[in-house]
Coordinates of C-alpha atoms and ligand atoms in Angstrom, one line a residue:
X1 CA -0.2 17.0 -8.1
X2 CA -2.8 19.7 -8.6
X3 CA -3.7 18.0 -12.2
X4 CA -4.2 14.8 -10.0
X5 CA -6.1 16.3 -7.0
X6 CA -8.5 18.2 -10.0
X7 CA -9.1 14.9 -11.4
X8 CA -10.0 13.1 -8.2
X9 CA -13.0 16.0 -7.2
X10 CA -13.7 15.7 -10.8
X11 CA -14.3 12.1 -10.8
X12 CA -16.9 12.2 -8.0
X13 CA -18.6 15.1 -9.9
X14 CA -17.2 18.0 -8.0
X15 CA -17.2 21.4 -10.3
X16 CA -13.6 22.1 -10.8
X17 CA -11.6 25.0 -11.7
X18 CA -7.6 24.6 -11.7
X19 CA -5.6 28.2 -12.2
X20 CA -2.2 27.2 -13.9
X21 CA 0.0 29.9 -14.8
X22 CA 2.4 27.9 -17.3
X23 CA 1.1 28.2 -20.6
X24 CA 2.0 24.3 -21.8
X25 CA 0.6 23.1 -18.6
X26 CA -2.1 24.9 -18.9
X27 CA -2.9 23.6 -22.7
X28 CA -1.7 19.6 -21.6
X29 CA -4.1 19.3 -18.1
X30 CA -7.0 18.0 -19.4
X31 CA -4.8 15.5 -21.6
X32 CA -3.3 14.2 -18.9
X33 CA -5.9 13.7 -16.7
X34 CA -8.0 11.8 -19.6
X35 CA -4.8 9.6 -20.1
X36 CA -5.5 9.0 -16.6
X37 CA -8.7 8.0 -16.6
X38 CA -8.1 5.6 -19.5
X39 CA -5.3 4.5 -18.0
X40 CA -7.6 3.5 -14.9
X41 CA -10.3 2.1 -17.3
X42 CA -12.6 5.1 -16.3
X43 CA -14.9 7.8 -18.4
X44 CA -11.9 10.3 -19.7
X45 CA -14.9 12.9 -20.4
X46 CA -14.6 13.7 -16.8
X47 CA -11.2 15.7 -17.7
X48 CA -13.3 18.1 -20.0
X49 CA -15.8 18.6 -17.3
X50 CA -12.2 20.8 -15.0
X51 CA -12.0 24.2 -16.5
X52 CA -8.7 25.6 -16.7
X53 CA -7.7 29.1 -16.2
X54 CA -5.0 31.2 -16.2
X55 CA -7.4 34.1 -14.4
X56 CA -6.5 33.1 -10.5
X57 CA -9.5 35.5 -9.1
X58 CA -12.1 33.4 -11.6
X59 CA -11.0 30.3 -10.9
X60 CA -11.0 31.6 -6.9
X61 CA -14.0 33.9 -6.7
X62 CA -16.9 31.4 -6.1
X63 CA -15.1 28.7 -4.6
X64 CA -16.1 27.0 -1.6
X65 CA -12.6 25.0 -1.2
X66 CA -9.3 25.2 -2.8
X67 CA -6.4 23.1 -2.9
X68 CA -3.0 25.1 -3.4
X69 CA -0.3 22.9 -5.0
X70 CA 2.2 25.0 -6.1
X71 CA 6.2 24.7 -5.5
X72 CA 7.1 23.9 -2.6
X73 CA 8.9 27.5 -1.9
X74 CA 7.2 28.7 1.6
X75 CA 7.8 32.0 0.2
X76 CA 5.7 31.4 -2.7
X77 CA 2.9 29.6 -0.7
X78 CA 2.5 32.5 1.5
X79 CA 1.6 34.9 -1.3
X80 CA -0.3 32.5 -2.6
X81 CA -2.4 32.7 0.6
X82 CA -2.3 36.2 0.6
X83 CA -4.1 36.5 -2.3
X84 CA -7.0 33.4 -1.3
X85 CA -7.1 35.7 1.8
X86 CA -8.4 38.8 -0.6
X87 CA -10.0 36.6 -3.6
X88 CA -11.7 33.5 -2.6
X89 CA -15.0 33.8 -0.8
X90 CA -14.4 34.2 3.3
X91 CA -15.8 31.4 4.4
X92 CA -14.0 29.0 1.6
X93 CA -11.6 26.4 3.1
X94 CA -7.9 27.4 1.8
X95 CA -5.5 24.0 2.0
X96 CA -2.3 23.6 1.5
X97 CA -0.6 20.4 -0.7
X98 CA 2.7 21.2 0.8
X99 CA 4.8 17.8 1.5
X100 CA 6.6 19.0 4.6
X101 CA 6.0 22.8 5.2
X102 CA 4.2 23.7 8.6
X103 CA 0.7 25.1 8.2
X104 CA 1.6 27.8 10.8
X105 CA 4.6 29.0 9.0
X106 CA 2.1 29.4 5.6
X107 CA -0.1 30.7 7.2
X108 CA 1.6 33.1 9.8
X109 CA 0.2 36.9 10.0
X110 CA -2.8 36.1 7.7
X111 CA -6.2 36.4 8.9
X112 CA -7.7 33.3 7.4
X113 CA -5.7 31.0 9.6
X114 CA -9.0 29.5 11.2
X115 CA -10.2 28.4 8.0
X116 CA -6.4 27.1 6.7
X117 CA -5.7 22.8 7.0
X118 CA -3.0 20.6 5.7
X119 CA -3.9 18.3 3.1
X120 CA -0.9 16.0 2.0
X121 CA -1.9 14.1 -1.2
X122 CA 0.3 11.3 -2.1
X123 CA 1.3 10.9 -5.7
X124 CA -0.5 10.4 -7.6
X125 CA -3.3 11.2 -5.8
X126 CA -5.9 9.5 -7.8
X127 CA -4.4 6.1 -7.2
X128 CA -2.6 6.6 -3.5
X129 CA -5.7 7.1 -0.6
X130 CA -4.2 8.6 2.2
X131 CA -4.6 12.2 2.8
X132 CA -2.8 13.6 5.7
X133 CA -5.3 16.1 7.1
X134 CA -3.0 18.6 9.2
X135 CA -4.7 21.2 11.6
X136 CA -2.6 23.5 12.7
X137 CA -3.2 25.0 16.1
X138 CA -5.9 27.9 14.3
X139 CA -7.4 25.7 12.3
X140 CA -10.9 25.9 13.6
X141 CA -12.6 22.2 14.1
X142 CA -15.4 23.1 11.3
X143 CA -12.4 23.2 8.9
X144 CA -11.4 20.2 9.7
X145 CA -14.6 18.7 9.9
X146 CA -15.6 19.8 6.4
X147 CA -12.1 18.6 5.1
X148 CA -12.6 15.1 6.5
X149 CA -15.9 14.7 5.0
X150 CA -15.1 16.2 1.4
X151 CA -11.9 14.1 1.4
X152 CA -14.1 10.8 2.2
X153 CA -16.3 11.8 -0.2
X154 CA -13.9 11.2 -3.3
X155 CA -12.9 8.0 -1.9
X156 CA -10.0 9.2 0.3
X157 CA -8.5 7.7 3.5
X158 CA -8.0 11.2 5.4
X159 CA -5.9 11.1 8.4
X160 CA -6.3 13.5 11.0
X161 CA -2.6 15.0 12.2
X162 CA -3.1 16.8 15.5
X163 CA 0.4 18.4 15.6
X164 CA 1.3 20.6 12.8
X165 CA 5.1 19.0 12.6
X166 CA 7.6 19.3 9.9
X167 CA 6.7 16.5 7.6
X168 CA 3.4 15.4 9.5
X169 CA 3.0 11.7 9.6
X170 CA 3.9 9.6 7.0
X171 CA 6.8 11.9 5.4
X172 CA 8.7 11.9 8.9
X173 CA 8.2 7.6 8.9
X174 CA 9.6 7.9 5.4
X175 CA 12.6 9.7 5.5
X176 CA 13.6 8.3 9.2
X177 CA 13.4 5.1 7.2
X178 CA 15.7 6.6 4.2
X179 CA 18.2 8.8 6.8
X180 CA 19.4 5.4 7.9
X181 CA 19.2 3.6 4.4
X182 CA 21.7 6.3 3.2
X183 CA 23.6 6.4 6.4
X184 CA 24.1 2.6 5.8
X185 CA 25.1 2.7 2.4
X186 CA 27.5 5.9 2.7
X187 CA 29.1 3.1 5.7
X188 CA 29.5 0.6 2.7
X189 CA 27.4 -1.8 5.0
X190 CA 25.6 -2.8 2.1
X191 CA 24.6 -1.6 -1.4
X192 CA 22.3 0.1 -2.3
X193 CA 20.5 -2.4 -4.7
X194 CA 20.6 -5.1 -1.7
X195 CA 19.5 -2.3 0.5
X196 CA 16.5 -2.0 -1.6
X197 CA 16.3 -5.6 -1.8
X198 CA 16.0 -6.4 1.9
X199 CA 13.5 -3.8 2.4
X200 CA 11.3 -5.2 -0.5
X201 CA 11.8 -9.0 0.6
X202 CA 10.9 -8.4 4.4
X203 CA 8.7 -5.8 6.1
X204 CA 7.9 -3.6 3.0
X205 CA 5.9 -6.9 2.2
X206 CA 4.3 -7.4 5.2
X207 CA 3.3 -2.9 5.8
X208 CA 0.3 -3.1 2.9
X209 CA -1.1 -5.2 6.2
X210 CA 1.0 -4.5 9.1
X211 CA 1.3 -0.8 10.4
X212 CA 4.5 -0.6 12.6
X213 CA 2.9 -0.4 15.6
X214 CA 0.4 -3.1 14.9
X215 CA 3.7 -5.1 14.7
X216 CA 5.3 -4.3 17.5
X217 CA 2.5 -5.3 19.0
X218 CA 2.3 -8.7 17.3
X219 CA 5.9 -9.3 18.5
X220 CA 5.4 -8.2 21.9
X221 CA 6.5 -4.4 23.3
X222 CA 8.4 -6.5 25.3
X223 CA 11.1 -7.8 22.5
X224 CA 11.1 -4.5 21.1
X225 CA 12.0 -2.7 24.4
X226 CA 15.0 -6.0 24.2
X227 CA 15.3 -4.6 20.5
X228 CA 15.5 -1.3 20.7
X229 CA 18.1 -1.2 23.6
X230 CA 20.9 -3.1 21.9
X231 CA 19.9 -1.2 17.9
X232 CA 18.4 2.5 18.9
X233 CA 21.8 3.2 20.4
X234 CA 23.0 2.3 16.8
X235 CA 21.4 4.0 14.5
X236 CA 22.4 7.3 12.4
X237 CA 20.7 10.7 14.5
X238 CA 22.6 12.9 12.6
X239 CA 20.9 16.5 12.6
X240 CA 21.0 17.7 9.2
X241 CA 21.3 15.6 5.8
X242 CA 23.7 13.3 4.9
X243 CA 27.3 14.0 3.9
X244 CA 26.8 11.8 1.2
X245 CA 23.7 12.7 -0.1
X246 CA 25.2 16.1 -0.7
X247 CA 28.1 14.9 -2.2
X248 CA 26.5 12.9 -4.8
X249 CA 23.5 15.7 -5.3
X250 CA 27.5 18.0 -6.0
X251 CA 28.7 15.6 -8.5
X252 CA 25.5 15.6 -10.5
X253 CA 24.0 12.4 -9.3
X254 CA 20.2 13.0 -9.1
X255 CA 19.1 9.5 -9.8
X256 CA 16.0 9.5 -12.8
X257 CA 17.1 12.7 -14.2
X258 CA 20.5 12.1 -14.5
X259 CA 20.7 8.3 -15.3
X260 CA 22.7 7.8 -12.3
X261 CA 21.8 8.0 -8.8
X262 CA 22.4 5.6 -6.1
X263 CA 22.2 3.3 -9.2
X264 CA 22.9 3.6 -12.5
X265 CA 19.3 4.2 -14.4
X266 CA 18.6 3.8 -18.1
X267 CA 15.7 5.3 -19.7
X268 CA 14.4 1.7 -20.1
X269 CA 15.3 0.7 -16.7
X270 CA 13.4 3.7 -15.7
X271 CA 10.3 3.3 -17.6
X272 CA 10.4 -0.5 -16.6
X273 CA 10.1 0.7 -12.6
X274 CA 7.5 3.6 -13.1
X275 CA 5.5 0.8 -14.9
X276 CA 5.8 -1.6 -12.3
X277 CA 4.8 1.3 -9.6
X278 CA 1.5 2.3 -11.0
X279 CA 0.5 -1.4 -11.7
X280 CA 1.3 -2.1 -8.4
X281 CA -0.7 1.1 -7.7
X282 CA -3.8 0.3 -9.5
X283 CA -4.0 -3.3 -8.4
X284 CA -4.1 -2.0 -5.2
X285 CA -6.9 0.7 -5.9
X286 CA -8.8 -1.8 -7.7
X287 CA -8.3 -4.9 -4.6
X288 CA -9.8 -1.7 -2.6
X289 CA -12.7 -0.8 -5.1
X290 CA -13.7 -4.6 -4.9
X291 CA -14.1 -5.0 -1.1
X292 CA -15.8 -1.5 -0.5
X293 CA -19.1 -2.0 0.8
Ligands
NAD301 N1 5.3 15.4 -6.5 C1 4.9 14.7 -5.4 O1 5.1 13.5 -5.3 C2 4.2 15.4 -4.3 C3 3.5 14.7 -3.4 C4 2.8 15.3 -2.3 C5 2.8 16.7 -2.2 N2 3.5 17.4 -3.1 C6 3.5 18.8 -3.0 O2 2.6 19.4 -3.9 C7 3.1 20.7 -4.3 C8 3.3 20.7 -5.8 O3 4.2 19.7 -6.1 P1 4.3 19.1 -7.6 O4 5.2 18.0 -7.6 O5 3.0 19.0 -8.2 O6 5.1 20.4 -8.3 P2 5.1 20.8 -9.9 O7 6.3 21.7 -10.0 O8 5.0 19.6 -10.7 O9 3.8 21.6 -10.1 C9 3.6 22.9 -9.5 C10 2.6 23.6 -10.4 O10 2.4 24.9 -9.8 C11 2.3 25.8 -10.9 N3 2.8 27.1 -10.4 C12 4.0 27.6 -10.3 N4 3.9 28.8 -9.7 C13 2.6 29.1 -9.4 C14 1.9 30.2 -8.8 N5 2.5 31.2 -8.4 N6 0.6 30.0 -8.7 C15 -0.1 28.9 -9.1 N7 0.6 27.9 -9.7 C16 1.9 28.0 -9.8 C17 3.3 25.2 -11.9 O11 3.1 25.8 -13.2 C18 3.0 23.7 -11.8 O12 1.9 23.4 -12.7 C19 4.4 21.0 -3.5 O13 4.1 21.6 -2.3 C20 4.9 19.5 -3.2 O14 5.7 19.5 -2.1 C21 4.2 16.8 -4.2

């Protein structure tokens, strides 16, 4: 993600220093983001234009907004943090890429708090717009301010979350949607390839167009409420993770990385569906490109 999110400022002509500690990944970033470029028919000089370090108070020291994107360990974020707190300039903006993690709980018992915002990049971020802007209840309105404007300045869709939840926005909608998907499956109501099937053959065709509430709306609130009293009752509310999710993450069954998953996966089967995601992706970036004003 932080290879992606360094390629996105990069693009617009931002000046942009990436601190990776990991030798390889290090050596590989600007590789990959000028296979990115190319991929998305753009200039791939752009990726020697992102200096990479493996000095964190250089690439820190004069910055005026940094993006942490490590592991998603709040531990880890934390001293992360700690060390923006000491190294970056004080009135830099520090965000945080984390996918679910509160801002509060990074951020808890640091001074910087005021100046510390969620921003939730979705992979991979140069070809996905959203970007969940999460204040937290420090985070001062300039911060936010500056974020939204910096983040529509590379092209971005940021949304501003005014509750700093677990998950935010779009991860909760997500993984509501896939608690019941795996509750249904582990029920043997379906399988999981139909399951997939009937998600990408109904709604999931209509959302690039239809938010949820836009169509509940287009239905009528009315046969939802009829809806939702004979289904809501139905549905899995389990607190924690599914029994079956942990027994297949037990056995071994990780999906991609294992070959088998809910499915089987081979390695051509794989590549087949990470090729059809990022044409799907850049189709979709380029139907947007067109119609900007
Ligand atoms: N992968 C996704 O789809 C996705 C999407 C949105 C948000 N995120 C979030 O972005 C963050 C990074 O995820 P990722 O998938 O890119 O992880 P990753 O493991 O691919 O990358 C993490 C990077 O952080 C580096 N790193 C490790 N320890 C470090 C440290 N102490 N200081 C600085 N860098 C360090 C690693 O070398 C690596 O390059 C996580 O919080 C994740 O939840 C991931």
């Amino acid at each position: 993600m932080g290879a992606g999110i360094a390629q996105v400022f990069a693009g617009y002509g931002y000046k942009v220093t990436v601190f990776e500690p990991v030798d390889g990944a290090r050596r590989s970033l600007r590789d990959r983001v000028s296979e990115n470029l190319r991929m998305l028919g753009e200039d791939s000089s752009v990726a020697s234009d992102i200096v990479v370090t493996e000095d964190f108070a250089k690439a820190v020291s004069i910055a005026d907004y940094v993006t942490e994107a490590v592991p998603e360990k709040l531990e880890l974020k934390r001293v992360v943090f700690a060390d923006l707190e000491k190294l970056a300039p004080a009135d830099a903006i520090l965000a945080s890429n984390t996918s679910v993690i509160p801002i509060s709980r990074i951020s808890k018992g640091l001074s910087s708090a005021h100046r510390m915002v969620g921003t939730h990049w979705w992979n991979p971020p140069y070809l996905v717009p959203l970007v969940e802007v999460v204040q937290a209840e420090k985070t001062d309105d300039q911060t936010l301010a500056r974020t939204m404007a910096l983040l529509k300045s590379v092209g971005k869709e940021p949304a501003h979350v005014r509750k700093d939840v677990p998950g935010f926005v779009a991860n909760r909608l997500q993984h509501a949607l896939w608690r019941e998907a795996i509750a249904m499956v582990a029920e043997g109501i379906c399988d999981p390839a139909t399951l997939d099937s009937c998600v990408k053959n109904s709604f999931g065709l209509r959302l690039p167009v239809l938010g949820p509430l836009e169509n509940a709306d287009l239905v009528g609130l009315d046969l939802t409420l009829d809806i939702h009293k004979t289904m809501i009752p139905e549905l899995d509310r389990s607190a924690g993770p599914s029994p079956y999710l942990e027994e297949q993450v037990k056995a071994g069954h990780l999906g991609f990385k294992t070959g088998q998953g809910f499915r089987d996966w081979s390695s051509e089967e794989q590549q087949i569906l990470r090729l059809q995601l990022a044409q799907h992706l850049l189709r979709a970036k380029q139907e947007r490109d067109n119609t900007r004003p």
